[in-house]
mmCIF file of C-alpha atoms and ligand atoms in Angstrom:
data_model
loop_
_atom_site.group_PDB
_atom_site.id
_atom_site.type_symbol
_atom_site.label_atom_id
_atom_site.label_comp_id
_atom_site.label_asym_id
_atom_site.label_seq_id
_atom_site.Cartn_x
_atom_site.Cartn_y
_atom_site.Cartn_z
ATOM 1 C CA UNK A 1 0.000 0.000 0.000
ATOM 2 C CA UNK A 2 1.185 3.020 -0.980
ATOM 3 C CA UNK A 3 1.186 6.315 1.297
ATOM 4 C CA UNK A 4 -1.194 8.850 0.214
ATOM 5 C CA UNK A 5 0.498 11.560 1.785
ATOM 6 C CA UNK A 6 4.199 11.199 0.439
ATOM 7 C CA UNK A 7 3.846 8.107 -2.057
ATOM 8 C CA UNK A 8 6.024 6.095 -0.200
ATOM 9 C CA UNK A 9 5.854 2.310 -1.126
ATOM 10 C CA UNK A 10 6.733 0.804 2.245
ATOM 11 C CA UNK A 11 4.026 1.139 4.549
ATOM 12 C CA UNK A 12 3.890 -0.848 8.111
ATOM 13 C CA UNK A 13 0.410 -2.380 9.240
ATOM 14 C CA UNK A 14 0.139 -1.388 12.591
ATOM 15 C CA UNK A 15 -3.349 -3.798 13.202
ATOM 16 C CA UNK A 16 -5.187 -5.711 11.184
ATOM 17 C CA UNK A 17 -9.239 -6.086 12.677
ATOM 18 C CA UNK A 18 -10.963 -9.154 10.661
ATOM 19 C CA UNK A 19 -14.867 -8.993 10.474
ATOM 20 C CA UNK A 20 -17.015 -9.462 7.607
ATOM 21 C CA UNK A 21 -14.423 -7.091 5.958
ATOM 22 C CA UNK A 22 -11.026 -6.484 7.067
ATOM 23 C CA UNK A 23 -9.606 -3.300 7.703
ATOM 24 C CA UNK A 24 -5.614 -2.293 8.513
ATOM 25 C CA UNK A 25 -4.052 0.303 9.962
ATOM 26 C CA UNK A 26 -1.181 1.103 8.690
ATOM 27 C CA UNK A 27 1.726 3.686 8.916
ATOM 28 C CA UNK A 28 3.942 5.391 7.312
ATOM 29 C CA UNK A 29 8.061 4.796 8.439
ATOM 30 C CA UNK A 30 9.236 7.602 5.911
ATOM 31 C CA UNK A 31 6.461 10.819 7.038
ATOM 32 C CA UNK A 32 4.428 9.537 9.766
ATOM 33 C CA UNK A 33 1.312 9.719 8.290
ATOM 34 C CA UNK A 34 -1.268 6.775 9.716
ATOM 35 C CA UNK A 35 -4.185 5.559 7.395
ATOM 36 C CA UNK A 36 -7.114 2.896 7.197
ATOM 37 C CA UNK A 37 -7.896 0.663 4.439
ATOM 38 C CA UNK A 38 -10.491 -1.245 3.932
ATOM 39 C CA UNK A 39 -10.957 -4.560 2.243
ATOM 40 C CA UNK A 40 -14.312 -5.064 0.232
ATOM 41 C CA UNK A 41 -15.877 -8.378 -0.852
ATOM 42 C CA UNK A 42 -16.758 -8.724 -4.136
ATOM 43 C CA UNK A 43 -18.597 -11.571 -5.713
ATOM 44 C CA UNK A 44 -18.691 -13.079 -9.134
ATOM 45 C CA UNK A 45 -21.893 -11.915 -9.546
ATOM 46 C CA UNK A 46 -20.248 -8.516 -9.250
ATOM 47 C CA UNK A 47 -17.204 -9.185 -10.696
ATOM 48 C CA UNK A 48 -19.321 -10.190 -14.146
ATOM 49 C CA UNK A 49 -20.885 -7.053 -14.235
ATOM 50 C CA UNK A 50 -17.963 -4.811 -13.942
ATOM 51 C CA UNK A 51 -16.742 -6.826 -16.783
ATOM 52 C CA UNK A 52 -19.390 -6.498 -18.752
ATOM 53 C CA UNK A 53 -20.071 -2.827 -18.353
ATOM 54 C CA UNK A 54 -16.642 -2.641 -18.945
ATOM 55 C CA UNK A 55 -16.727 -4.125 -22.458
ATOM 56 C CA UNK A 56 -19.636 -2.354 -23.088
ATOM 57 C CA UNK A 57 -18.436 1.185 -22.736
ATOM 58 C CA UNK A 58 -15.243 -0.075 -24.985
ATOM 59 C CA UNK A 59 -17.924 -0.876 -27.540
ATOM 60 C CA UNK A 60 -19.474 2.463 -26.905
ATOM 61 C CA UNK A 61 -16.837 4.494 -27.679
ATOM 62 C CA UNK A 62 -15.787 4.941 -31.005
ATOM 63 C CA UNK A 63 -12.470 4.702 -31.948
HETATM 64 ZN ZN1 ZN B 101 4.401 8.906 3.851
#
């Protein structure tokens, strides 16, 4: 994960909390920034979609 104050590639997690999603705290060894992120499920029901709606805004758009 990438810092999103300084770009720095080398965050630390700091804590990790698991639920239904999982989120991380993480820091920043270079500015000292601390951030959350947040991982989302996504189905293949979802997954499809995006793909599709992808392909369909490729055929969309002229070219
Ligand atoms: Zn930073």
């Amino acid at each position: 994960m990438i810092c999103p104050k300084c770009a720095y590639e080398k965050t630390c997690v700091i804590a990790t909390i698991k639920s239904t999603t999982v989120q991380r705290w993480r820091k920043c060894p270079k500015c000292g920034t601390s951030f959350c992120t947040i991982e989302i499920l996504k189905t293949d029901e979802e997954l499809n979609r995006y793909a599709k709606e992808a392909l369909k805004e490729k055929l969309d758009r002229p070219e």
